[in-house]
């Protein structure tokens, strides 16, 4: 049984937002000093919400750009490497541009004691970065209680095999068996990362990968996760979330926008339906590179950007 598209077929053929492939190519090829670029690589748009990306060509360039922006390095990163500082600054530059784009003043989210971004009143968002690229998704908090974004390089076959048992239950693995295992393992990983980032402001703790279950996807760029445990009074076991994803060359970008009013939980978990496979676009753009060290290396736990 094929997974039915989660949106009307017409929305699979385009979006009112500009395609992101050219924008990402521009962001990757321009100098760091050119600044973050507005992108929207997903199938459907979202009001009062935007996403910006910027390359991280090298730490020195990012730090020079910071001299212009005036973003402060927080005390928590005082002794961090120049590369880590550059990643932090790139993510904050994207967030600052997104806030300005939404009509706010020029501002940059700080860093909370738990290392999550501290957003200005009236806004919420998420930041993700790889070795070469940073992105930030920001929206108005009156409409979105939580937003999550995650950028990952698509796993190799060997990496996927090492990672799969850490992020998926047997029924989730059966859902993707026989298909593009590396690509779909990356999708499961990234979708859960985006969801956990979006839920963090409400639940205030880092969720294990087993807290949600991958239940399906379609070739329009939509996937679904169901909570497998109670995380808070509002977000209890059985809630289903729609994740948008975009395959960009050998990379994957996912996002989730939490609804202002949670729907009632779905019935108990059932075996996921087999889904139609999807192809990687030969003309798509690879915006960044990332090691999956946070799972393959248990000492890496920073998921807050």
mmCIF file of C-alpha atoms in Angstrom:
data_model
loop_
_atom_site.group_PDB
_atom_site.id
_atom_site.type_symbol
_atom_site.label_atom_id
_atom_site.label_comp_id
_atom_site.label_asym_id
_atom_site.label_seq_id
_atom_site.Cartn_x
_atom_site.Cartn_y
_atom_site.Cartn_z
ATOM 1 C CA UNK A 1 0.000 0.000 0.000
ATOM 2 C CA UNK A 2 1.485 3.337 -1.024
ATOM 3 C CA UNK A 3 1.566 6.312 1.305
ATOM 4 C CA UNK A 4 -0.958 8.896 0.146
ATOM 5 C CA UNK A 5 0.359 12.452 -0.310
ATOM 6 C CA UNK A 6 -0.313 14.573 2.749
ATOM 7 C CA UNK A 7 -1.223 17.595 0.597
ATOM 8 C CA UNK A 8 -3.141 17.999 -2.669
ATOM 9 C CA UNK A 9 -1.196 16.868 -5.719
ATOM 10 C CA UNK A 10 -1.168 20.424 -7.113
ATOM 11 C CA UNK A 11 1.130 21.584 -4.327
ATOM 12 C CA UNK A 12 3.685 18.967 -5.333
ATOM 13 C CA UNK A 13 4.312 20.793 -8.576
ATOM 14 C CA UNK A 14 5.508 24.051 -7.109
ATOM 15 C CA UNK A 15 5.328 26.674 -4.404
ATOM 16 C CA UNK A 16 4.645 30.360 -4.214
ATOM 17 C CA UNK A 17 8.128 30.668 -2.736
ATOM 18 C CA UNK A 18 11.184 30.940 -4.951
ATOM 19 C CA UNK A 19 12.970 27.637 -5.702
ATOM 20 C CA UNK A 20 15.940 27.218 -3.409
ATOM 21 C CA UNK A 21 18.358 25.401 -5.705
ATOM 22 C CA UNK A 22 19.612 28.602 -7.369
ATOM 23 C CA UNK A 23 19.518 30.474 -4.089
ATOM 24 C CA UNK A 24 21.540 27.806 -2.327
ATOM 25 C CA UNK A 25 24.010 27.740 -5.194
ATOM 26 C CA UNK A 26 24.369 31.488 -4.895
ATOM 27 C CA UNK A 27 24.797 31.298 -1.148
ATOM 28 C CA UNK A 28 27.425 28.602 -1.483
ATOM 29 C CA UNK A 29 29.412 30.295 -4.229
ATOM 30 C CA UNK A 30 29.298 33.875 -2.932
ATOM 31 C CA UNK A 31 31.745 35.091 -0.314
ATOM 32 C CA UNK A 32 30.785 34.830 3.328
ATOM 33 C CA UNK A 33 30.672 38.614 3.514
ATOM 34 C CA UNK A 34 27.818 38.635 0.954
ATOM 35 C CA UNK A 35 25.513 37.627 3.780
ATOM 36 C CA UNK A 36 22.737 35.070 4.308
ATOM 37 C CA UNK A 37 20.390 34.274 1.409
ATOM 38 C CA UNK A 38 16.623 33.738 1.619
ATOM 39 C CA UNK A 39 15.724 30.147 0.676
ATOM 40 C CA UNK A 40 12.626 27.949 0.690
ATOM 41 C CA UNK A 41 13.296 24.447 -0.707
ATOM 42 C CA UNK A 42 10.109 22.759 0.546
ATOM 43 C CA UNK A 43 6.901 21.969 -1.311
ATOM 44 C CA UNK A 44 4.550 24.330 0.509
ATOM 45 C CA UNK A 45 5.060 27.757 1.998
ATOM 46 C CA UNK A 46 4.321 29.043 5.470
ATOM 47 C CA UNK A 47 3.022 32.480 6.431
ATOM 48 C CA UNK A 48 4.997 34.528 8.966
ATOM 49 C CA UNK A 49 7.949 32.178 8.588
ATOM 50 C CA UNK A 50 11.202 32.294 6.582
ATOM 51 C CA UNK A 51 14.526 30.516 6.186
ATOM 52 C CA UNK A 52 18.006 31.921 5.489
ATOM 53 C CA UNK A 53 21.285 30.162 4.634
ATOM 54 C CA UNK A 54 24.918 31.270 4.561
ATOM 55 C CA UNK A 55 28.143 29.427 3.691
ATOM 56 C CA UNK A 56 30.899 28.828 6.212
ATOM 57 C CA UNK A 57 33.927 28.900 3.928
ATOM 58 C CA UNK A 58 36.451 29.259 6.746
ATOM 59 C CA UNK A 59 36.543 30.470 10.316
ATOM 60 C CA UNK A 60 38.610 33.568 9.553
ATOM 61 C CA UNK A 61 36.098 34.834 6.972
ATOM 62 C CA UNK A 62 33.200 34.230 9.329
ATOM 63 C CA UNK A 63 34.937 36.090 12.131
ATOM 64 C CA UNK A 64 35.635 39.023 9.796
ATOM 65 C CA UNK A 65 31.951 39.092 8.882
ATOM 66 C CA UNK A 66 31.152 39.110 12.594
ATOM 67 C CA UNK A 67 33.165 42.307 12.997
ATOM 68 C CA UNK A 68 30.635 43.941 10.668
ATOM 69 C CA UNK A 69 27.537 42.390 12.280
ATOM 70 C CA UNK A 70 28.655 42.831 15.862
ATOM 71 C CA UNK A 71 27.364 39.470 17.145
ATOM 72 C CA UNK A 72 28.746 38.664 20.584
ATOM 73 C CA UNK A 73 30.433 35.352 21.317
ATOM 74 C CA UNK A 74 28.690 34.046 24.468
ATOM 75 C CA UNK A 75 30.682 33.031 27.585
ATOM 76 C CA UNK A 76 29.785 29.386 26.938
ATOM 77 C CA UNK A 77 31.906 29.486 23.777
ATOM 78 C CA UNK A 78 34.798 31.537 25.137
ATOM 79 C CA UNK A 79 37.189 28.590 24.955
ATOM 80 C CA UNK A 80 35.650 26.950 21.873
ATOM 81 C CA UNK A 81 37.628 26.436 18.676
ATOM 82 C CA UNK A 82 37.597 29.107 15.988
ATOM 83 C CA UNK A 83 35.611 26.712 13.795
ATOM 84 C CA UNK A 84 32.886 26.285 16.446
ATOM 85 C CA UNK A 85 32.714 30.048 16.917
ATOM 86 C CA UNK A 86 32.383 30.481 13.146
ATOM 87 C CA UNK A 87 29.496 27.991 13.049
ATOM 88 C CA UNK A 88 27.758 29.799 15.888
ATOM 89 C CA UNK A 89 28.173 33.171 14.200
ATOM 90 C CA UNK A 90 26.948 31.903 10.831
ATOM 91 C CA UNK A 91 23.783 30.497 12.401
ATOM 92 C CA UNK A 92 23.123 33.735 14.280
ATOM 93 C CA UNK A 93 23.646 35.806 11.119
ATOM 94 C CA UNK A 94 20.979 33.704 9.390
ATOM 95 C CA UNK A 95 18.643 34.085 12.358
ATOM 96 C CA UNK A 96 19.216 37.832 12.449
ATOM 97 C CA UNK A 97 18.379 38.198 8.763
ATOM 98 C CA UNK A 98 15.243 36.103 9.232
ATOM 99 C CA UNK A 99 14.099 38.290 12.126
ATOM 100 C CA UNK A 100 14.682 41.420 10.067
ATOM 101 C CA UNK A 101 12.852 39.880 7.095
ATOM 102 C CA UNK A 102 9.802 39.247 9.276
ATOM 103 C CA UNK A 103 9.675 42.905 10.237
ATOM 104 C CA UNK A 104 11.564 42.779 13.483
ATOM 105 C CA UNK A 105 14.520 44.926 14.447
ATOM 106 C CA UNK A 106 18.056 43.850 13.643
ATOM 107 C CA UNK A 107 18.680 41.386 16.455
ATOM 108 C CA UNK A 108 20.499 38.104 16.992
ATOM 109 C CA UNK A 109 19.306 35.340 19.316
ATOM 110 C CA UNK A 110 21.556 34.742 22.273
ATOM 111 C CA UNK A 111 22.342 31.404 23.860
ATOM 112 C CA UNK A 112 20.486 30.082 26.885
ATOM 113 C CA UNK A 113 22.037 28.210 29.801
ATOM 114 C CA UNK A 114 20.926 24.960 28.168
ATOM 115 C CA UNK A 115 22.711 26.065 24.938
ATOM 116 C CA UNK A 116 19.470 26.520 22.994
ATOM 117 C CA UNK A 117 18.890 29.773 21.052
ATOM 118 C CA UNK A 118 17.270 32.552 23.080
ATOM 119 C CA UNK A 119 14.801 34.245 20.732
ATOM 120 C CA UNK A 120 13.437 37.796 21.016
ATOM 121 C CA UNK A 121 9.916 38.147 22.421
ATOM 122 C CA UNK A 122 7.337 37.377 19.738
ATOM 123 C CA UNK A 123 9.549 35.055 17.681
ATOM 124 C CA UNK A 124 10.662 31.448 17.668
ATOM 125 C CA UNK A 125 12.982 29.485 15.450
ATOM 126 C CA UNK A 126 15.663 26.911 14.907
ATOM 127 C CA UNK A 127 19.273 26.851 13.712
ATOM 128 C CA UNK A 128 21.248 24.100 11.998
ATOM 129 C CA UNK A 129 24.802 24.102 10.716
ATOM 130 C CA UNK A 130 27.244 21.771 9.048
ATOM 131 C CA UNK A 131 30.947 22.221 8.376
ATOM 132 C CA UNK A 132 30.216 24.413 5.350
ATOM 133 C CA UNK A 133 26.721 25.872 5.721
ATOM 134 C CA UNK A 134 24.376 27.322 8.326
ATOM 135 C CA UNK A 135 20.596 27.743 8.097
ATOM 136 C CA UNK A 136 17.960 29.267 10.337
ATOM 137 C CA UNK A 137 14.181 28.955 10.242
ATOM 138 C CA UNK A 138 12.305 31.709 12.106
ATOM 139 C CA UNK A 139 8.629 32.534 12.589
ATOM 140 C CA UNK A 140 6.235 34.471 14.776
ATOM 141 C CA UNK A 141 5.575 32.653 18.052
ATOM 142 C CA UNK A 142 1.889 33.642 18.084
ATOM 143 C CA UNK A 143 1.455 31.340 15.088
ATOM 144 C CA UNK A 144 4.173 28.734 15.681
ATOM 145 C CA UNK A 145 4.837 27.489 19.222
ATOM 146 C CA UNK A 146 7.855 25.679 17.826
ATOM 147 C CA UNK A 147 9.904 25.440 14.622
ATOM 148 C CA UNK A 148 12.594 22.940 13.757
ATOM 149 C CA UNK A 149 15.098 22.795 10.900
ATOM 150 C CA UNK A 150 17.912 20.336 10.218
ATOM 151 C CA UNK A 151 20.525 20.092 7.462
ATOM 152 C CA UNK A 152 22.412 16.837 6.904
ATOM 153 C CA UNK A 153 24.677 15.215 4.365
ATOM 154 C CA UNK A 154 23.108 12.002 3.051
ATOM 155 C CA UNK A 155 24.718 9.001 4.708
ATOM 156 C CA UNK A 156 26.781 6.410 2.932
ATOM 157 C CA UNK A 157 25.581 2.824 3.060
ATOM 158 C CA UNK A 158 28.073 1.917 5.796
ATOM 159 C CA UNK A 159 27.174 4.992 7.858
ATOM 160 C CA UNK A 160 23.475 4.198 7.546
ATOM 161 C CA UNK A 161 23.986 0.640 8.790
ATOM 162 C CA UNK A 162 25.913 1.917 11.827
ATOM 163 C CA UNK A 163 23.317 4.566 12.605
ATOM 164 C CA UNK A 164 20.053 2.766 11.859
ATOM 165 C CA UNK A 165 19.728 0.777 15.084
ATOM 166 C CA UNK A 166 20.439 3.913 17.135
ATOM 167 C CA UNK A 167 17.575 5.941 15.662
ATOM 168 C CA UNK A 168 14.998 3.379 14.463
ATOM 169 C CA UNK A 169 12.946 0.564 15.919
ATOM 170 C CA UNK A 170 12.558 -2.703 13.970
ATOM 171 C CA UNK A 171 9.195 -1.656 12.530
ATOM 172 C CA UNK A 172 10.724 1.584 11.249
ATOM 173 C CA UNK A 173 13.533 -0.323 9.557
ATOM 174 C CA UNK A 174 11.008 -2.622 7.908
ATOM 175 C CA UNK A 175 9.227 0.467 6.571
ATOM 176 C CA UNK A 176 12.269 1.403 4.470
ATOM 177 C CA UNK A 177 13.658 -2.076 3.748
ATOM 178 C CA UNK A 178 14.490 -2.706 0.105
ATOM 179 C CA UNK A 179 14.459 0.982 -0.821
ATOM 180 C CA UNK A 180 17.221 3.630 -0.763
ATOM 181 C CA UNK A 181 18.281 2.692 2.754
ATOM 182 C CA UNK A 182 20.994 5.340 3.127
ATOM 183 C CA UNK A 183 18.767 8.174 1.923
ATOM 184 C CA UNK A 184 15.786 7.150 4.025
ATOM 185 C CA UNK A 185 17.897 6.568 7.137
ATOM 186 C CA UNK A 186 19.140 10.131 6.677
ATOM 187 C CA UNK A 187 15.530 11.287 6.352
ATOM 188 C CA UNK A 188 14.517 9.523 9.571
ATOM 189 C CA UNK A 189 17.484 11.011 11.430
ATOM 190 C CA UNK A 190 16.949 14.556 10.127
ATOM 191 C CA UNK A 191 13.171 14.487 10.580
ATOM 192 C CA UNK A 192 13.553 13.468 14.227
ATOM 193 C CA UNK A 193 16.183 16.154 14.775
ATOM 194 C CA UNK A 194 13.851 18.821 13.365
ATOM 195 C CA UNK A 195 10.945 17.604 15.474
ATOM 196 C CA UNK A 196 12.970 17.517 18.679
ATOM 197 C CA UNK A 197 14.203 21.065 18.068
ATOM 198 C CA UNK A 198 10.639 22.265 17.504
ATOM 199 C CA UNK A 199 9.377 20.535 20.658
ATOM 200 C CA UNK A 200 12.246 21.585 22.906
ATOM 201 C CA UNK A 201 10.772 24.964 24.003
ATOM 202 C CA UNK A 202 7.692 23.112 25.265
ATOM 203 C CA UNK A 203 9.215 19.970 26.781
ATOM 204 C CA UNK A 204 12.574 21.452 27.935
ATOM 205 C CA UNK A 205 14.588 18.280 27.531
ATOM 206 C CA UNK A 206 16.442 16.489 24.768
ATOM 207 C CA UNK A 207 14.412 13.591 23.454
ATOM 208 C CA UNK A 208 15.782 10.157 22.676
ATOM 209 C CA UNK A 209 15.320 9.022 19.086
ATOM 210 C CA UNK A 210 12.884 6.385 20.317
ATOM 211 C CA UNK A 211 10.513 9.117 21.504
ATOM 212 C CA UNK A 212 9.105 9.373 17.974
ATOM 213 C CA UNK A 213 8.449 6.823 15.227
ATOM 214 C CA UNK A 214 8.754 7.268 11.484
ATOM 215 C CA UNK A 215 5.416 6.275 9.924
ATOM 216 C CA UNK A 216 5.690 7.212 6.258
ATOM 217 C CA UNK A 217 6.628 9.651 3.527
ATOM 218 C CA UNK A 218 5.647 10.599 0.007
ATOM 219 C CA UNK A 219 7.487 11.815 -3.058
ATOM 220 C CA UNK A 220 6.073 15.345 -2.684
ATOM 221 C CA UNK A 221 8.535 15.976 0.151
ATOM 222 C CA UNK A 222 6.424 15.124 3.194
ATOM 223 C CA UNK A 223 7.168 12.639 5.970
ATOM 224 C CA UNK A 224 5.344 11.774 9.179
ATOM 225 C CA UNK A 225 6.470 11.077 12.729
ATOM 226 C CA UNK A 226 4.299 9.855 15.608
ATOM 227 C CA UNK A 227 5.177 10.416 19.258
ATOM 228 C CA UNK A 228 5.794 7.116 21.016
ATOM 229 C CA UNK A 229 5.846 8.584 24.526
ATOM 230 C CA UNK A 230 4.294 11.404 26.531
ATOM 231 C CA UNK A 231 6.551 14.466 26.429
ATOM 232 C CA UNK A 232 4.252 17.059 28.021
ATOM 233 C CA UNK A 233 0.537 17.577 28.736
ATOM 234 C CA UNK A 234 0.123 19.062 25.244
ATOM 235 C CA UNK A 235 2.394 16.675 23.358
ATOM 236 C CA UNK A 236 1.433 13.152 24.319
ATOM 237 C CA UNK A 237 1.928 9.733 22.791
ATOM 238 C CA UNK A 238 0.094 9.314 19.493
ATOM 239 C CA UNK A 239 0.480 12.851 18.158
ATOM 240 C CA UNK A 240 1.421 12.858 14.476
ATOM 241 C CA UNK A 241 3.643 15.524 12.938
ATOM 242 C CA UNK A 242 4.160 16.414 9.289
ATOM 243 C CA UNK A 243 7.788 16.981 8.329
ATOM 244 C CA UNK A 244 8.751 18.679 5.078
ATOM 245 C CA UNK A 245 11.978 17.609 3.406
ATOM 246 C CA UNK A 246 13.994 18.492 0.334
ATOM 247 C CA UNK A 247 16.758 16.448 -1.292
ATOM 248 C CA UNK A 248 19.475 18.845 -2.446
ATOM 249 C CA UNK A 249 22.139 16.909 -4.336
ATOM 250 C CA UNK A 250 23.825 14.761 -1.696
ATOM 251 C CA UNK A 251 22.217 16.652 1.193
ATOM 252 C CA UNK A 252 18.861 16.723 2.924
ATOM 253 C CA UNK A 253 17.045 19.640 4.570
ATOM 254 C CA UNK A 254 14.037 19.049 6.820
ATOM 255 C CA UNK A 255 11.658 21.352 8.694
ATOM 256 C CA UNK A 256 8.622 21.134 10.938
ATOM 257 C CA UNK A 257 6.229 23.846 12.132
ATOM 258 C CA UNK A 258 4.195 22.932 15.199
ATOM 259 C CA UNK A 259 0.511 23.898 15.047
ATOM 260 C CA UNK A 260 -0.757 26.533 17.461
ATOM 261 C CA UNK A 261 -3.352 24.089 18.752
ATOM 262 C CA UNK A 262 -2.271 20.442 18.988
ATOM 263 C CA UNK A 263 -4.682 17.999 17.390
ATOM 264 C CA UNK A 264 -5.949 14.988 19.285
ATOM 265 C CA UNK A 265 -3.516 12.054 19.371
ATOM 266 C CA UNK A 266 -3.868 9.409 16.681
ATOM 267 C CA UNK A 267 -4.787 5.765 17.386
ATOM 268 C CA UNK A 268 -2.050 3.459 18.746
ATOM 269 C CA UNK A 269 0.940 2.780 16.529
ATOM 270 C CA UNK A 270 0.401 0.523 13.532
ATOM 271 C CA UNK A 271 2.921 -0.989 11.149
ATOM 272 C CA UNK A 272 3.934 1.751 8.650
ATOM 273 C CA UNK A 273 2.675 1.386 5.117
ATOM 274 C CA UNK A 274 5.219 0.803 2.385
ATOM 275 C CA UNK A 275 5.948 4.014 0.560
ATOM 276 C CA UNK A 276 6.758 5.010 -2.955
ATOM 277 C CA UNK A 277 10.442 5.649 -3.491
ATOM 278 C CA UNK A 278 11.779 8.954 -4.698
ATOM 279 C CA UNK A 279 14.762 9.918 -6.811
ATOM 280 C CA UNK A 280 17.502 12.390 -6.062
ATOM 281 C CA UNK A 281 17.407 15.256 -8.522
ATOM 282 C CA UNK A 282 20.490 15.279 -10.776
ATOM 283 C CA UNK A 283 20.259 19.079 -10.981
ATOM 284 C CA UNK A 284 19.889 19.775 -7.286
ATOM 285 C CA UNK A 285 22.487 21.541 -5.170
ATOM 286 C CA UNK A 286 24.643 20.216 -2.342
ATOM 287 C CA UNK A 287 24.786 23.093 0.173
ATOM 288 C CA UNK A 288 26.953 21.648 2.940
ATOM 289 C CA UNK A 289 28.779 18.730 4.523
ATOM 290 C CA UNK A 290 28.127 17.135 7.922
ATOM 291 C CA UNK A 291 29.525 14.208 9.872
ATOM 292 C CA UNK A 292 26.963 12.247 11.852
ATOM 293 C CA UNK A 293 29.326 12.381 14.824
ATOM 294 C CA UNK A 294 26.520 13.113 17.293
ATOM 295 C CA UNK A 295 25.342 9.502 16.932
ATOM 296 C CA UNK A 296 28.489 7.728 15.793
ATOM 297 C CA UNK A 297 30.407 9.610 18.499
ATOM 298 C CA UNK A 298 28.352 9.593 21.729
ATOM 299 C CA UNK A 299 30.373 12.472 23.220
ATOM 300 C CA UNK A 300 28.831 14.933 20.757
ATOM 301 C CA UNK A 301 25.525 16.106 22.228
ATOM 302 C CA UNK A 302 24.994 19.663 20.992
ATOM 303 C CA UNK A 303 21.686 19.693 19.108
ATOM 304 C CA UNK A 304 20.776 23.313 19.709
ATOM 305 C CA UNK A 305 22.994 25.111 17.152
#
